[in-house]
Structures are given as C-alpha cells and as structure tokens.
Coordinates of C-alpha atoms in Angstrom, one line a residue:
X1 CA -22.3 88.3 16.2
X2 CA -22.7 86.9 12.6
X3 CA -21.8 83.4 13.9
X4 CA -24.2 83.5 16.8
X5 CA -26.7 80.5 16.6
X6 CA -30.2 81.0 15.8
X7 CA -31.5 78.0 17.9
X8 CA -29.9 80.0 20.9
X9 CA -31.7 83.6 20.1
X10 CA -35.1 82.6 21.5
X11 CA -36.8 82.7 18.3
X12 CA -40.1 81.1 18.2
X13 CA -39.7 77.5 18.2
X14 CA -41.7 76.6 15.0
X15 CA -39.8 78.9 12.9
X16 CA -36.5 78.3 14.6
X17 CA -37.1 74.4 13.9
X18 CA -37.7 75.3 10.3
X19 CA -34.5 77.3 10.0
X20 CA -32.6 74.4 11.5
X21 CA -34.0 71.8 9.1
X22 CA -33.0 73.7 6.1
X23 CA -29.6 74.0 7.5
X24 CA -29.8 77.8 8.1
X25 CA -28.0 77.5 11.5
X26 CA -26.2 81.1 12.4
X27 CA -27.4 84.6 11.6
X28 CA -25.1 85.0 8.9
X29 CA -26.8 82.2 7.2
X30 CA -30.2 83.9 7.3
X31 CA -28.9 87.5 6.9
X32 CA -27.1 86.9 3.7
X33 CA -30.3 85.5 2.0
X34 CA -33.1 88.0 0.6
X35 CA -36.7 87.8 2.1
X36 CA -38.0 86.1 -1.1
X37 CA -35.2 83.5 -1.2
X38 CA -35.9 82.5 2.5
X39 CA -39.6 82.5 1.7
X40 CA -39.2 80.0 -0.9
X41 CA -36.7 77.9 0.8
X42 CA -38.7 77.8 4.3
X43 CA -42.1 77.6 2.6
X44 CA -43.6 80.3 5.0
X45 CA -45.2 83.7 4.4
X46 CA -43.4 86.8 4.0
X47 CA -45.1 88.2 7.3
X48 CA -43.1 85.3 9.2
X49 CA -40.2 86.0 7.3
X50 CA -40.0 89.6 8.1
X51 CA -40.7 89.0 11.6
X52 CA -37.9 86.4 11.9
X53 CA -35.5 88.6 10.2
X54 CA -36.1 91.4 12.2
X55 CA -35.6 89.3 15.4
X56 CA -32.4 87.9 14.4
X57 CA -30.8 91.4 13.2
X58 CA -31.8 92.8 16.8
X59 CA -30.2 89.9 18.5
X60 CA -27.1 90.2 16.3
X61 CA -26.7 93.8 16.3
X62 CA -26.1 95.2 19.9
X63 CA -26.3 98.9 20.5
X64 CA -23.2 101.2 20.3
X65 CA -21.0 101.7 23.3
X66 CA -18.6 104.0 24.4
X67 CA -14.8 103.1 25.1
X68 CA -15.4 104.0 28.7
X69 CA -18.7 101.9 28.9
X70 CA -16.6 99.1 27.5
X71 CA -13.8 99.3 30.1
X72 CA -16.5 99.6 33.1
X73 CA -18.0 96.3 32.0
X74 CA -14.6 94.8 31.6
X75 CA -13.6 95.6 35.2
X76 CA -17.3 94.3 36.0
X77 CA -16.7 91.1 34.4
X78 CA -13.1 90.7 35.5
X79 CA -13.8 87.3 37.2
X80 CA -15.0 85.7 33.9
X81 CA -11.8 86.6 32.1
X82 CA -8.3 85.0 32.7
X83 CA -5.5 83.0 30.7
X84 CA -4.0 79.6 30.6
X85 CA -0.2 80.1 31.2
X86 CA 1.8 78.0 28.8
X87 CA 4.8 78.4 30.7
X88 CA 6.5 79.4 27.9
X89 CA 7.6 83.1 29.5
X90 CA 8.3 85.0 26.2
X91 CA 4.9 83.6 24.6
X92 CA 2.9 84.3 27.9
X93 CA 4.1 87.8 28.1
X94 CA 3.1 88.1 24.5
X95 CA -0.3 87.0 25.0
X96 CA -0.6 89.0 28.1
X97 CA -0.7 85.7 30.5
X98 CA -1.3 82.8 27.9
X99 CA -4.1 81.1 26.3
X100 CA -7.0 83.3 26.7
X101 CA -10.4 82.2 28.0
X102 CA -13.5 82.4 26.0
X103 CA -12.0 82.3 22.7
X104 CA -10.6 79.9 20.1
X105 CA -6.9 79.4 20.0
X106 CA -5.5 77.4 17.1
X107 CA -2.2 75.7 16.6
X108 CA -1.1 75.1 12.9
X109 CA 1.9 73.2 11.6
X110 CA 2.9 70.2 9.7
X111 CA 3.3 66.8 11.4
X112 CA 5.6 66.1 13.7
X113 CA 6.4 69.8 14.3
X114 CA 5.1 69.5 18.1
X115 CA 1.3 70.5 18.1
X116 CA 0.2 67.5 20.4
X117 CA 3.1 68.2 22.4
X118 CA 2.0 71.6 23.1
X119 CA -1.3 70.6 23.6
X120 CA -0.6 67.9 26.2
X121 CA 1.5 70.3 28.3
X122 CA -1.4 72.7 28.2
X123 CA -3.8 69.7 29.5
X124 CA -1.1 69.3 32.0
X125 CA -1.3 73.2 33.0
X126 CA -4.8 73.4 33.3
X127 CA -5.0 70.6 35.7
X128 CA -2.4 71.9 37.8
X129 CA -3.0 73.3 41.2
X130 CA -3.5 77.1 41.1
X131 CA -0.5 77.9 43.6
X132 CA 1.9 76.1 40.8
X133 CA 0.5 78.3 38.2
X134 CA -2.3 75.9 36.8
X135 CA -6.2 76.3 37.0
X136 CA -6.6 73.1 39.2
X137 CA -9.7 71.6 37.1
X138 CA -10.6 69.1 34.7
X139 CA -9.4 68.9 31.0
X140 CA -11.4 67.4 28.0
X141 CA -9.0 66.4 25.5
X142 CA -10.7 65.1 22.1
X143 CA -7.8 63.2 20.5
X144 CA -8.7 62.4 16.9
X145 CA -5.5 60.7 15.8
X146 CA -4.5 58.9 19.0
X147 CA -1.6 60.9 19.5
X148 CA -2.3 61.6 23.5
X149 CA 0.2 59.9 25.8
X150 CA -0.5 59.9 29.5
X151 CA 3.1 58.5 30.1
X152 CA 4.3 61.4 28.1
X153 CA 2.5 63.9 30.2
X154 CA 3.5 62.4 33.2
X155 CA 7.0 62.8 32.0
X156 CA 6.7 66.2 31.4
X157 CA 5.1 66.9 34.7
X158 CA 8.2 65.3 36.6
X159 CA 10.5 67.1 34.5
X160 CA 8.9 70.6 34.5
X161 CA 7.5 70.5 38.1
X162 CA 9.4 68.1 40.0
X163 CA 8.4 69.7 43.3
X164 CA 4.7 69.0 42.6
X165 CA 5.1 65.5 40.8
X166 CA 7.4 63.9 43.2
X167 CA 4.6 64.2 45.8
X168 CA 2.9 61.0 46.6
X169 CA 0.0 60.2 44.5
X170 CA 0.2 64.0 42.5
X171 CA 1.3 62.3 39.3
X172 CA -1.9 59.9 39.1
X173 CA -4.2 62.6 40.3
X174 CA -3.2 64.7 37.8
X175 CA -3.5 62.2 34.8
X176 CA -6.9 61.2 36.1
X177 CA -8.3 64.9 35.8
X178 CA -7.8 64.7 32.1
X179 CA -10.6 63.0 30.2
X180 CA -9.5 61.6 26.7
X181 CA -12.4 61.1 24.0
X182 CA -11.6 59.5 20.8
X183 CA -14.2 60.1 18.1
X184 CA -14.5 57.5 15.3
X185 CA -16.2 59.8 13.1
X186 CA -17.4 63.6 12.4
X187 CA -21.1 62.5 13.6
X188 CA -19.6 60.9 16.5
X189 CA -17.8 64.0 17.4
X190 CA -20.6 66.4 16.7
X191 CA -22.6 64.5 19.3
X192 CA -19.8 64.5 21.9
X193 CA -19.6 68.2 21.7
X194 CA -23.4 68.9 22.0
X195 CA -23.3 67.1 25.1
X196 CA -20.3 68.8 26.4
X197 CA -22.3 72.4 27.1
X198 CA -23.5 71.4 30.6
X199 CA -20.9 68.7 31.8
X200 CA -18.1 71.4 31.3
X201 CA -19.8 73.4 34.0
X202 CA -21.0 70.5 36.2
X203 CA -17.3 69.0 36.0
X204 CA -15.2 72.0 36.6
X205 CA -13.7 71.6 33.1
X206 CA -11.4 74.5 32.6
X207 CA -9.8 73.4 29.3
X208 CA -11.1 71.8 25.8
X209 CA -8.5 70.6 23.3
X210 CA -9.4 69.0 19.8
X211 CA -6.6 67.5 18.1
X212 CA -7.1 67.6 15.5
X213 CA -10.2 69.3 13.7
X214 CA -8.8 68.7 10.3
X215 CA -8.4 64.9 10.7
X216 CA -12.1 64.8 11.6
X217 CA -13.2 66.6 8.2
X218 CA -10.7 64.9 6.0
X219 CA -12.3 61.4 7.1
X220 CA -15.4 62.5 5.5
X221 CA -14.2 61.6 2.2
X222 CA -15.9 64.7 0.5
X223 CA -14.5 67.7 -1.6
X224 CA -13.4 70.8 0.3
X225 CA -16.6 72.7 -0.8
X226 CA -18.9 70.0 0.2
X227 CA -17.4 70.0 3.9
X228 CA -17.7 73.9 4.2
X229 CA -21.4 73.9 5.7
X230 CA -20.4 71.2 8.2
X231 CA -17.3 73.3 9.2
X232 CA -19.5 76.5 9.4
X233 CA -21.8 74.8 12.0
X234 CA -18.6 73.4 14.0
X235 CA -17.0 77.0 14.0
X236 CA -20.3 78.5 15.3
X237 CA -20.9 75.9 18.1
X238 CA -17.1 76.1 19.1
X239 CA -17.2 79.9 19.5
X240 CA -20.6 79.8 21.3
X241 CA -19.3 77.2 23.6
X242 CA -16.1 79.2 24.3
X243 CA -17.9 82.4 25.2
X244 CA -20.7 80.4 27.1
X245 CA -18.2 78.3 29.2
X246 CA -15.5 81.1 29.6
X247 CA -12.6 78.5 29.0
X248 CA -9.8 78.2 26.7
X249 CA -10.7 76.0 23.7
X250 CA -7.6 75.1 21.6
X251 CA -7.9 73.5 18.3
X252 CA -5.0 72.0 16.1
X253 CA -5.0 72.6 12.5
X254 CA -3.1 70.9 9.7
X255 CA -1.3 72.1 6.5
X256 CA -1.8 71.8 2.9
X257 CA -0.1 73.1 -0.2
X258 CA -1.4 76.4 -1.6
X259 CA -1.5 74.8 -5.0
X260 CA -5.1 74.0 -5.4
X261 CA -4.3 71.0 -7.3
X262 CA -2.6 69.4 -4.5
X263 CA -4.9 70.4 -1.9
X264 CA -5.3 66.7 -0.5
X265 CA -1.4 66.4 -0.3
X266 CA 1.1 67.7 2.1
X267 CA 3.8 69.1 -0.2
X268 CA 6.6 68.7 2.1
X269 CA 6.0 65.0 2.0
X270 CA 5.8 64.8 -2.1
X271 CA 8.5 62.8 -3.7
X272 CA 10.8 64.9 -6.2
X273 CA 11.1 62.3 -9.1
X274 CA 14.3 63.3 -11.4
X275 CA 14.7 60.7 -14.3
X276 CA 18.5 61.5 -13.9
X277 CA 18.5 60.8 -10.1
X278 CA 17.6 57.7 -8.3
X279 CA 17.0 59.6 -4.8
X280 CA 13.9 61.3 -3.4
X281 CA 13.6 64.0 -1.0
X282 CA 11.4 66.1 0.8
X283 CA 11.4 69.7 -0.1
X284 CA 10.2 73.1 1.4
X285 CA 7.1 74.9 -0.1
X286 CA 4.7 77.4 0.7
X287 CA 2.0 75.6 2.8
X288 CA -1.3 77.1 4.3
X289 CA -3.4 76.2 7.1
X290 CA -5.8 73.3 5.9
X291 CA -9.3 74.7 7.3
X292 CA -9.5 77.7 5.0
X293 CA -10.2 81.1 5.3
X294 CA -13.7 81.0 7.2
X295 CA -11.9 79.1 9.7
X296 CA -8.9 81.9 10.0
X297 CA -11.4 84.4 10.6
X298 CA -13.3 82.3 13.5
X299 CA -10.1 81.7 15.7
X300 CA -9.2 84.8 18.0
X301 CA -5.1 83.4 18.4
X302 CA -3.3 81.7 15.8
X303 CA -0.2 80.1 16.6
X304 CA 1.9 78.6 13.7
X305 CA 4.6 76.0 14.4
X306 CA 7.1 75.5 11.5
X307 CA 10.6 74.2 10.9
X308 CA 12.8 77.0 8.7
X309 CA 16.3 76.7 8.4
X310 CA 16.6 73.6 10.5
X311 CA 15.0 75.1 13.4
X312 CA 11.4 74.9 14.9
X313 CA 9.7 78.3 15.5
X314 CA 6.3 79.3 17.2
X315 CA 4.9 82.3 15.5
X316 CA 2.0 84.3 16.9
X317 CA 0.5 84.9 13.5
X318 CA -2.9 86.5 14.7
X319 CA -3.4 87.9 18.0
X320 CA -5.6 91.2 18.9
X321 CA -3.1 91.6 21.8
X322 CA 0.3 91.9 19.8
X323 CA 2.2 92.1 17.0
X324 CA 3.2 89.1 15.0
X325 CA 6.2 87.4 16.6
X326 CA 8.4 84.5 16.4
X327 CA 10.3 82.4 18.9
X328 CA 12.5 79.6 18.3
X329 CA 11.7 76.4 20.4
X330 CA 13.0 72.9 20.8
X331 CA 11.3 69.8 22.2
X332 CA 13.0 68.1 25.2
X333 CA 11.5 65.7 27.9
X334 CA 10.0 68.6 30.0
X335 CA 8.0 69.3 26.7
X336 CA 8.3 72.5 24.4
X337 CA 10.7 74.9 25.5
X338 CA 11.8 78.4 23.9
X339 CA 15.3 79.1 23.0
X340 CA 14.8 82.8 23.7
X341 CA 12.0 84.7 25.4
X342 CA 12.6 87.6 23.1
X343 CA 10.5 87.2 19.9
X344 CA 11.3 88.5 16.5
X345 CA 8.6 90.9 15.0
X346 CA 7.3 89.7 11.5
X347 CA 6.6 91.6 8.7
X348 CA 4.9 90.9 5.2
X349 CA 4.0 87.7 3.8
X350 CA 6.3 85.8 6.1
X351 CA 3.7 86.2 8.9
X352 CA 1.0 83.7 6.9
X353 CA 3.4 81.3 5.1
X354 CA 4.3 78.3 7.0
X355 CA 7.5 76.3 6.2
X356 CA 8.3 72.8 6.8
X357 CA 11.7 72.0 5.9
X358 CA 12.6 68.5 7.1
X359 CA 15.0 68.5 10.2
X360 CA 16.3 65.5 12.0
X361 CA 16.6 66.1 15.7
X362 CA 18.0 63.0 17.1
X363 CA 16.9 64.2 20.6
X364 CA 13.6 64.4 19.5
X365 CA 13.5 61.1 17.7
X366 CA 15.0 59.3 20.8
X367 CA 12.6 61.1 22.9
X368 CA 9.5 59.3 21.0
X369 CA 11.2 55.9 20.5
X370 CA 9.4 54.5 23.6
X371 CA 6.0 56.0 23.0

C-alpha cells in the first residue's frame, strides 16, 4: 500500500498536483517526510498539509481483517484471479498454476541465459486458445533491446503445439495477437505505459512483457542514485497497472557485479589479464540483480536464470506460494524445457546469488544462427 499513487487516491486536485510537481508520487514519498518538511517543500499551510497527510494515511491503511473474511473475499473475487501457464510442469506446479495475475513477476539473469526465450514462450501461451491452455488474448511486448523474433515464436508454436499451429492460418493469427513496442528512450517508454491503462481493457490484453527494464534505465547515462527516483515511479505505476488490469506483468532484469566499484560492468564478461599469460577468459563471480533492493521488494515472484557447473538452472528465488526451488533446463527449438519436474530446495545464500559461468551449447548456438 505504501506504493499507492497519490494521484489515484481521490485527493483534492489542487494539492494532488502540487505533490506531483514536487515529485512526491507515492504514499511512501509523502508519509516518509515530516509535516514541516512537506510545508516547506510544497509551500502550503500546515492545515492543508495535515489534511492531506490524514487523507493519504487513511487511504493507505485499510482496516484489519480476519483470516476468515480474507478467505471469503478471495472466493468472491475468484474470477479475478488466475495464472498464465508456462507449460513447464514443475514450475507451474510450484507457482500453483503459472505466472500469477495482478502482480509483477521478474526474470533475472545474465545475457544469453534464456530470459527473452522465456518471455516469447509466455507471449505465445497468452495468445493461445483457452482449450489448449492459453488465455486467448492479446499481448503487449515492450522489446527494449530488439530481441523479439516473430519467426522464433512461430517455430516455438510449431514444435510445442503442432496440433494447433498446423491448422490453416493459426500461426499468422497467433503472431498477430502479439503487439511489439520498441521505445527509444525512458521518456518514450513512460509515455507508452501511461497510455496502456485503458487500451489493456479495451483490447483484451492478457499479458504485458517488458524486456528489459534495466536496458531502459542504463540508457539514461545517470549514476544509479540519480536513477532511483525514476525507478520508484515506474515501480509504483507497474504495480498499480497489474492490480488494476488483473493481468500478469513480466519484467526482465539484468545482473551486475556485487563489487560497487564495478556496478557498470558485468563481471562474467570481464577479461582477466595476466602478465605471464597471453590468454583471456571469462570467470564466474557473485552477481546480483541490477535494479537493486527497492525493485526486489516490489516484485512478487522472482525467477533467476543462471548457469552453474555447465548447466542452466531456473530458480524460484522469491514466491509467497512456495519455498525456493531450482530446476535444471535447456533450450530447444520448442523453447525452454525442464530437464526434471522435481525441483531441488535451496537454502542459505545460494537462494539470491547468481552464477554465470560461461557455457558453450552447440545446439543453442546453431539454433540462433539464423535469427
């Protein structure tokens, strides 16, 4: 509730606009400051400040509810809940059906590990007929790094669901349901997502993918501390959009070295120089998600894709519905496939660490040679 947008609370327009003009966007922004700080920053009287703070506090502090009332409410709103199947049985079982509606789900991992592959398969699943495990809807795919391939999506469909995709005109229809946007800047992206709220409902959109949020922010050429206010607004907006539209929103996140002196460099791509050796090599290191702790708190589901000991692994690193589990996987012409539906439970620091030991997969390389 702390991330609730002040502009959507019903606060008087005049004072709401003043908050927005001073970049106080969420309830957390307002309630983390004292009345005197707000009075000085907003240049309004104490009476108006106290009235606004009281209103915001009430709007973000719902009354206590019993477990029974929460259960009854859930039953009443069952039609609003749901999941988008990943068609990875072990992962779907762990997530109680797949990617949940109404929340943010994050994919974290180094380049080339399979994040975009995962997203394209999800886009295909959302556009699929309900009778075949899909949502029978449209998809908005925000492709920041130009990694989306319609040819690859059709290949996945032909290999994964041949009984559907071989029907006349089905491949073209499924591909036509996926709308790809390629913003050229953070400002362009911000403008695009602000226009999505109404079009999502009007056009039966059943999935929003942003691949990747990190690339948008890294293109701003600002230090991490200066990007945090911008990120804070986007976190709040996307969470609000997910709750409002009741669709799954999937966002990819890149990685960085934990060493603060190397935050702009992916450590697994660094070259190790040795004056006694003329060769260079990649090395494994402790990596972390690039968007930081505030973003980590905002997402409900975090799936980590990593490479460890020559094997690709999907980790359910954060989920309110399951313990941390790891599933080995590989990438085929049909997309990502689990090597086992039985996840291995994770404990200790291994839950949040990300490995990126370079692996050479001839099948994977050959698969993308033509894309």
